Amino acid sequence: MLLGAYLPGDSPVHRAPAGVKLAVLGAGLLLLAVRPGPVPVLVGACVVLALAALARVGPRPLAAQVRPLLWLLVPLTALQLWLSGPVVALTVAGGLLVAVAAAGLVTLTTRTEALLDALVAGLRPLRRAGVDPERVALVLALAVRTVPVLVGIGSEVQQARAARGAERSVRAFAVPFVIRSLRHADRLGEALEARGVDD
Amino acid sequence: MIEVRGVTHRYGKRVVLRDVDLRLGERRIGVVGANGSGKSTLARLLNGLVVPSEGSVLVDGLDTRREGAAVRRRVGFVFTDPDAQIVMPTVAEDVAFSLRRSGLDRMARAERVAGVLERFGLAGHADHAAHLLSGGQKQLLALAAVLVTEPEVLVCDEPTTLLDARNARRVARLIADLPQQVVLVTHHLEQLDGFDRVLVVDGGRVVADGPPAGALAAYEALVG
């Protein structure tokens, strides 16, 4: 579920409240978990594809959401094929694909801010147990933001390593990567404080 | 009015500011100095990001040591590297992020965000990925994200250092036109044209303080 991949739009799926989308997603995932089988997976896949069509989300952005899962899906399917046969293997792999595609569709059609608002509202009852919903939302937002930053740092460090002719040196990558990542974390913390985010 | 009273600040054993006393009431104040002179620490003292080791900093009578949150609501801060300030995935969401604890409802937040993005020429980028903007646009976004909270004072720590000449001029012009009191730390001396007052920081002390012409002449003499 790649948060921050929002595709602007005005479809009914886009306009649906984030809380409703998260609740439907949760119910769907629960159903897939308690009633596993080829039919629920097939129905789930049809629902996701229909909603994607309604939201005018093409196959490419949806595929980008499930692509990170492939490294897990391929060996898992092979293992299930070997241990339990083709029906179970396809059900497990299909169920995972449908679940991740459904979650991806939610993020593609919902602004991160709306998701955070829904999360804050959902966590509000836990305030009595000492959970600060705004802080949880902040942590999630920071996690989302950190992914492209770390990718950017990694890419720059990689280029710097190549420019110095040390392409194979793990150390030449790890040391500047860790230092720059920590420095970024420091600056980000300072910037959040300056914006009064955690006051 | 910002008052810096008898401030000395240390990082570990290293003294970075020594016996600084200032009353900052002018609308446009520039701060210049060599790298490591202490000017960035001075800037961070003004909104409570750094609390002085000795002495105190008051913003409209609020002590940054005890009332840091209230001070930060009055004093916005723009950093050199806009990448470190961007939190949310898209431009509009990042600006809106500054208002999450403002108590405004979502509609009011959206209205205020739209107004600020329009003002900074970012309206067409509202739904774009913030981390994919150009350096100049990122700094405009950082400015917008601070100004959307409507602070009374804006402290900018070398906001144009990482920008090309065109974007640096654009950001500097925007800062110059703000209605807020501005404290601008910069190496670009031409940005201080029309300023009311310039502080020259060297070795942790304010060594010159006055109208730009005299203060900048003292700075030029200092750096040779």
XYZ file of C-alpha atoms in Angstrom:
423
model
C 0.000 0.000 0.000
C 2.006 2.946 -1.296
C 0.589 5.956 0.500
C 1.043 9.239 -1.309
C 0.215 7.779 -4.714
C -3.083 9.710 -4.926
C -4.505 10.200 -8.414
C -6.802 13.234 -8.483
C -10.315 12.554 -9.731
C -13.984 13.269 -9.233
C -15.475 9.770 -9.437
C -17.890 8.403 -6.810
C -14.983 6.321 -5.489
C -12.886 9.478 -5.058
C -15.751 11.329 -3.397
C -16.604 8.555 -0.917
C -15.483 9.437 2.639
C -12.093 8.008 3.592
C -13.556 6.393 6.717
C -16.153 4.526 4.639
C -13.500 3.333 2.187
C -11.289 2.090 5.022
C -14.253 0.342 6.680
C -15.270 -1.385 3.419
C -11.650 -2.359 2.827
C -11.405 -3.810 6.335
C -14.649 -5.753 5.924
C -13.533 -7.117 2.551
C -10.178 -8.243 3.903
C -11.879 -9.864 6.870
C -14.219 -11.732 4.550
C -11.305 -12.991 2.458
C -9.567 -14.155 5.622
C -12.495 -16.003 7.219
C -14.016 -17.428 4.000
C -10.993 -18.312 1.867
C -11.608 -19.985 -1.478
C -11.494 -19.378 -5.197
C -15.016 -17.895 -5.366
C -14.517 -15.084 -2.782
C -11.156 -14.277 -4.406
C -12.768 -14.112 -7.835
C -15.624 -11.960 -6.547
C -13.112 -9.706 -4.744
C -11.060 -9.331 -7.907
C -14.178 -8.404 -9.906
C -15.204 -5.819 -7.280
C -11.725 -4.228 -7.236
C -11.563 -4.091 -11.035
C -15.083 -2.660 -11.268
C -14.303 0.021 -8.676
C -11.011 0.804 -10.428
C -12.915 1.255 -13.700
C -15.485 3.447 -11.943
C -12.657 5.539 -10.484
C -10.937 5.639 -13.896
C -7.764 4.160 -12.407
C -5.858 2.419 -15.185
C -4.063 -0.920 -14.898
C -0.626 0.716 -14.657
C -1.037 2.601 -11.340
C -2.886 -0.377 -9.874
C -0.075 -2.712 -10.969
C 2.449 -0.340 -9.381
C 0.644 -0.827 -6.072
C 0.946 -4.634 -6.176
C 4.413 -4.837 -7.768
C 6.319 -4.635 -4.440
C 4.438 -7.781 -3.413
C 5.854 -9.930 -6.213
C 9.070 -10.832 -4.426
C 6.924 -12.451 -1.743
C 4.197 -13.760 -4.020
C 6.382 -15.800 -6.388
C 8.132 -17.989 -3.754
C 4.927 -18.242 -1.703
C 2.942 -19.503 -4.690
C 5.696 -21.981 -5.565
C 5.729 -23.269 -1.990
C 1.932 -23.610 -1.859
C 1.937 -25.387 -5.234
C 4.434 -27.877 -3.889
C 2.760 -28.364 -0.493
C -0.971 -27.971 -1.164
C -1.677 -28.091 -4.873
C -2.765 -25.568 -7.497
C -6.188 -24.597 -6.039
C -4.812 -23.546 -2.643
C -1.779 -21.889 -4.256
C -3.908 -19.799 -6.587
C -6.373 -18.961 -3.796
C -3.604 -17.745 -1.466
C -1.787 -15.800 -4.191
C -5.034 -14.413 -5.603
C -6.276 -13.413 -2.146
C -3.076 -11.516 -1.428
C -3.171 -9.795 -4.809
C -6.799 -8.755 -4.354
C -6.145 -7.488 -0.814
C -3.158 -5.376 -1.847
C -4.901 -4.113 -4.995
C -7.939 -3.106 -2.929
C -5.752 -1.260 -0.411
C -3.888 0.328 -3.337
C -7.161 1.484 -4.867
C -8.053 3.206 -1.593
C -4.753 5.095 -1.555
C -4.981 5.942 -5.262
C -8.398 7.528 -4.767
C -7.967 9.125 -1.330
C -5.797 12.046 -0.288
C -3.299 11.168 2.426
C -4.708 14.000 4.542
C -8.199 12.473 4.377
C -6.789 9.061 5.325
C -4.983 10.619 8.277
C -8.163 12.429 9.356
C -10.054 9.122 9.205
C -7.276 7.420 11.148
C -7.342 10.148 13.803
C -11.136 9.825 14.080
C -10.894 6.033 14.299
C -8.231 6.158 17.000
C -9.985 8.813 19.081
C -11.577 6.274 21.471
C -8.057 5.062 22.307
C -7.206 8.496 23.700
C -8.389 7.221 27.095
C -5.752 4.494 26.892
C -3.053 7.144 26.376
C -2.857 6.942 22.564
C -2.456 10.336 20.866
C -4.226 9.916 17.483
C -2.581 13.032 16.003
C 0.821 11.670 16.894
C 0.030 8.306 15.291
C -1.092 10.167 12.153
C 2.117 12.213 12.233
C 4.238 9.058 12.447
C 2.387 7.587 9.485
C 2.809 10.793 7.466
C 6.532 10.837 8.237
C 6.886 7.205 7.189
C 5.198 8.045 3.890
C 7.440 11.058 3.331
C 10.613 9.190 4.227
C 10.372 6.635 1.411
C 11.083 9.004 -1.531
C 13.672 10.891 0.534
C 15.650 7.724 1.288
C 15.374 6.610 -2.326
C 16.767 10.005 -3.391
C 19.613 9.837 -0.871
C 20.415 6.281 -1.980
C 20.530 7.333 -5.604
C 22.830 10.312 -4.915
C 25.165 8.232 -2.751
C 25.242 5.562 -5.443
C 26.282 8.156 -8.036
C 28.910 9.639 -5.717
C 30.309 6.145 -5.116
C 30.467 5.468 -8.855
C 32.144 8.851 -9.492
C 34.900 7.832 -7.089
C 35.315 4.448 -8.779
C 34.105 2.517 -5.737
C 31.011 0.879 -7.250
C 31.553 -2.387 -5.378
C 32.340 -0.942 -1.970
C 29.537 -1.568 0.522
C 31.189 0.813 2.956
C 31.301 3.631 0.402
C 27.541 3.305 0.150
C 26.541 2.503 3.733
C 28.517 5.210 5.584
C 27.326 8.281 3.623
C 23.834 6.807 3.310
C 23.461 6.362 7.064
C 25.033 9.750 7.859
C 22.861 11.613 5.358
C 19.739 9.774 6.500
C 20.412 10.665 10.136
C 21.141 14.276 9.181
C 17.864 14.387 7.279
C 16.046 13.009 10.340
C 17.632 15.746 12.472
C 16.597 18.488 10.076
C 13.114 17.086 9.704
C 12.696 16.986 13.477
C 13.802 20.599 13.709
C 11.457 21.620 10.892
C 8.512 19.855 12.559
C 9.273 21.639 15.791
C 9.465 24.955 13.936
C 6.057 24.267 12.378
C 4.631 23.625 15.830
C 3.512 20.178 14.744
C 4.075 18.450 18.048
C 3.505 21.363 20.449
C 9.179 42.972 19.507
C 11.899 40.354 19.986
C 14.317 40.869 22.842
C 17.553 38.921 23.198
C 18.853 39.467 26.723
C 22.381 38.543 27.719
C 22.405 35.421 25.573
C 25.332 33.037 25.512
C 24.909 29.676 23.842
C 27.116 26.598 23.821
C 27.034 23.326 21.956
C 28.865 21.113 24.430
C 31.921 23.139 25.410
C 31.971 25.173 22.203
C 30.606 28.687 22.656
C 28.707 29.694 19.508
C 27.112 32.917 20.766
C 28.492 35.174 23.467
C 26.817 38.008 25.415
C 24.278 38.964 22.783
C 21.818 41.758 23.645
C 19.344 42.879 20.992
C 15.935 44.497 20.634
C 14.489 43.642 17.244
C 11.491 45.764 16.316
C 12.207 46.829 12.743
C 10.161 45.344 9.887
C 13.162 44.132 7.883
C 16.266 42.856 9.626
C 19.173 41.147 7.872
C 21.779 38.923 9.501
C 25.109 38.296 7.783
C 28.265 36.495 8.800
C 30.706 33.826 7.704
C 29.877 30.115 7.952
C 30.143 29.050 11.593
C 29.858 32.622 12.877
C 26.745 31.834 14.946
C 24.118 33.534 12.780
C 22.018 30.377 12.278
C 22.017 29.722 16.019
C 20.945 33.330 16.555
C 18.089 32.787 14.093
C 17.009 29.565 15.843
C 16.937 31.353 19.178
C 14.258 33.707 17.867
C 11.497 31.097 17.630
C 12.649 28.838 20.438
C 14.160 26.101 18.293
C 17.276 26.680 20.348
C 16.976 27.696 23.999
C 19.960 29.766 25.169
C 22.435 28.255 27.618
C 22.447 31.610 29.443
C 20.166 34.614 29.174
C 16.715 34.726 27.641
C 14.816 35.476 24.442
C 11.404 37.140 24.635
C 8.906 37.462 21.785
C 6.193 39.975 22.658
C 7.019 39.229 26.273
C 6.818 35.427 25.853
C 9.927 33.602 27.024
C 11.100 30.999 24.486
C 12.296 28.807 27.355
C 8.894 28.499 29.045
C 6.441 29.328 26.263
C 8.092 27.793 23.221
C 4.840 26.589 21.620
C 3.227 30.044 21.880
C 6.388 31.649 20.474
C 6.460 29.269 17.505
C 2.860 30.159 16.693
C 3.990 33.778 16.366
C 7.348 33.223 14.729
C 7.534 31.129 11.554
C 10.855 29.656 10.432
C 12.082 28.828 6.930
C 15.160 26.619 6.607
C 17.868 26.454 3.963
C 16.917 23.000 2.731
C 13.227 22.811 1.808
C 13.442 19.033 1.425
C 13.793 18.711 5.162
C 10.567 20.648 5.725
C 8.250 18.748 3.409
C 6.227 16.158 5.276
C 3.210 15.264 3.161
C 3.156 13.639 -0.288
C 1.437 16.401 -2.239
C 1.854 20.171 -2.301
C -1.621 21.049 -0.978
C -1.458 18.396 1.723
C 1.893 19.644 2.932
C 0.580 23.186 3.338
C -2.569 21.830 5.025
C -0.376 19.813 7.384
C 0.678 23.055 9.117
C -2.982 23.636 10.020
C -3.758 20.212 11.473
C -3.654 21.520 15.028
C -5.164 24.908 14.195
C -8.693 23.902 15.192
C -10.013 24.868 11.731
C -12.366 22.395 10.049
C -11.361 20.730 6.790
C -13.244 23.203 4.579
C -11.665 26.214 6.276
C -8.248 24.573 6.027
C -8.772 23.864 2.321
C -9.799 27.481 1.679
C -6.778 28.872 3.465
C -4.462 26.430 1.673
C -5.913 27.334 -1.732
C -5.379 31.040 -1.024
C -1.730 30.567 -0.040
C -0.972 28.310 -3.013
C -2.501 30.886 -5.357
C -0.403 33.637 -3.793
C 2.809 31.639 -4.227
C 2.084 30.520 -7.778
C 1.684 26.896 -6.713
C -2.057 26.490 -7.337
C -1.392 24.484 -10.501
C 0.802 22.100 -8.513
C -1.636 21.494 -5.640
C -1.973 17.766 -6.352
C 1.603 17.235 -7.552
C 4.115 15.172 -5.593
C 5.937 17.653 -3.349
C 9.271 15.850 -3.536
C 9.270 16.098 -7.341
C 9.067 19.915 -7.448
C 12.064 21.967 -8.560
C 14.305 23.449 -5.856
C 12.727 26.884 -6.257
C 9.207 25.496 -6.087
C 10.101 23.463 -3.006
C 11.316 26.593 -1.244
C 8.112 28.400 -2.246
C 6.200 25.448 -0.807
C 8.220 25.652 2.418
C 7.389 29.364 2.641
C 3.712 28.707 1.913
C 3.581 25.966 4.554
C 4.901 28.409 7.154
C 2.879 31.449 6.103
C -0.436 29.572 5.972
C -0.423 29.691 9.782
C -0.219 33.507 9.546
C 2.741 34.099 11.877
C 3.543 37.650 12.926
C 7.270 37.234 12.360
C 9.156 35.198 9.780
C 12.743 34.070 10.370
C 14.497 32.752 7.253
C 17.824 30.958 7.551
C 19.568 31.271 4.172
C 16.417 30.386 2.213
C 18.051 31.009 -1.166
C 21.442 29.361 -0.666
C 20.480 26.170 -2.538
C 18.618 27.947 -5.346
C 19.729 29.136 -8.780
C 19.898 32.896 -9.365
C 16.424 33.167 -10.901
C 14.668 31.240 -8.144
C 16.747 32.979 -5.476
C 15.569 36.364 -6.807
C 11.964 35.140 -6.898
C 12.011 33.834 -3.325
C 13.824 36.942 -2.073
C 11.256 39.195 -3.761
C 8.395 37.266 -2.173
C 9.997 37.531 1.248
C 10.633 41.248 0.749
C 6.950 41.838 -0.063
C 5.564 40.041 3.004
C 3.540 42.081 5.471
C 5.213 40.281 8.405
C 8.299 41.360 10.297
C 11.170 39.469 8.626
C 14.555 38.402 9.965
C 16.597 37.173 6.999
C 19.906 35.340 7.399
C 21.707 35.438 4.074
C 24.970 35.418 2.179
C 23.353 37.307 -0.699
C 23.961 40.873 0.371
C 21.901 42.359 -2.473
C 18.812 40.857 -0.822
C 19.239 43.327 2.012
C 18.555 46.365 -0.193
C 15.831 48.396 1.467
C 16.194 46.616 4.803
C 15.899 48.676 7.974
C 18.727 47.071 9.903
C 21.570 44.597 9.418
C 23.397 42.595 12.081
C 26.905 41.328 11.383
C 27.810 38.218 13.374
C 31.394 37.079 13.793
C 32.874 34.615 16.258
C 29.585 34.393 18.155
C 29.267 38.163 18.688
C 27.280 40.861 16.964
C 30.171 43.010 15.743
C 28.192 45.521 13.690
C 24.553 46.575 13.905
C 22.785 49.357 12.068
C 21.461 50.535 8.705
C 22.565 48.314 5.794
C 25.128 50.699 4.282
C 27.268 50.956 7.409
C 26.793 47.384 8.613
C 27.535 45.853 5.223
C 30.646 48.028 4.855
C 31.811 46.664 8.214
C 31.083 43.124 7.004
C 32.989 43.671 3.740
C 35.937 44.952 5.747
C 35.721 41.919 8.029
C 35.766 39.317 5.264
C 38.296 41.226 3.188
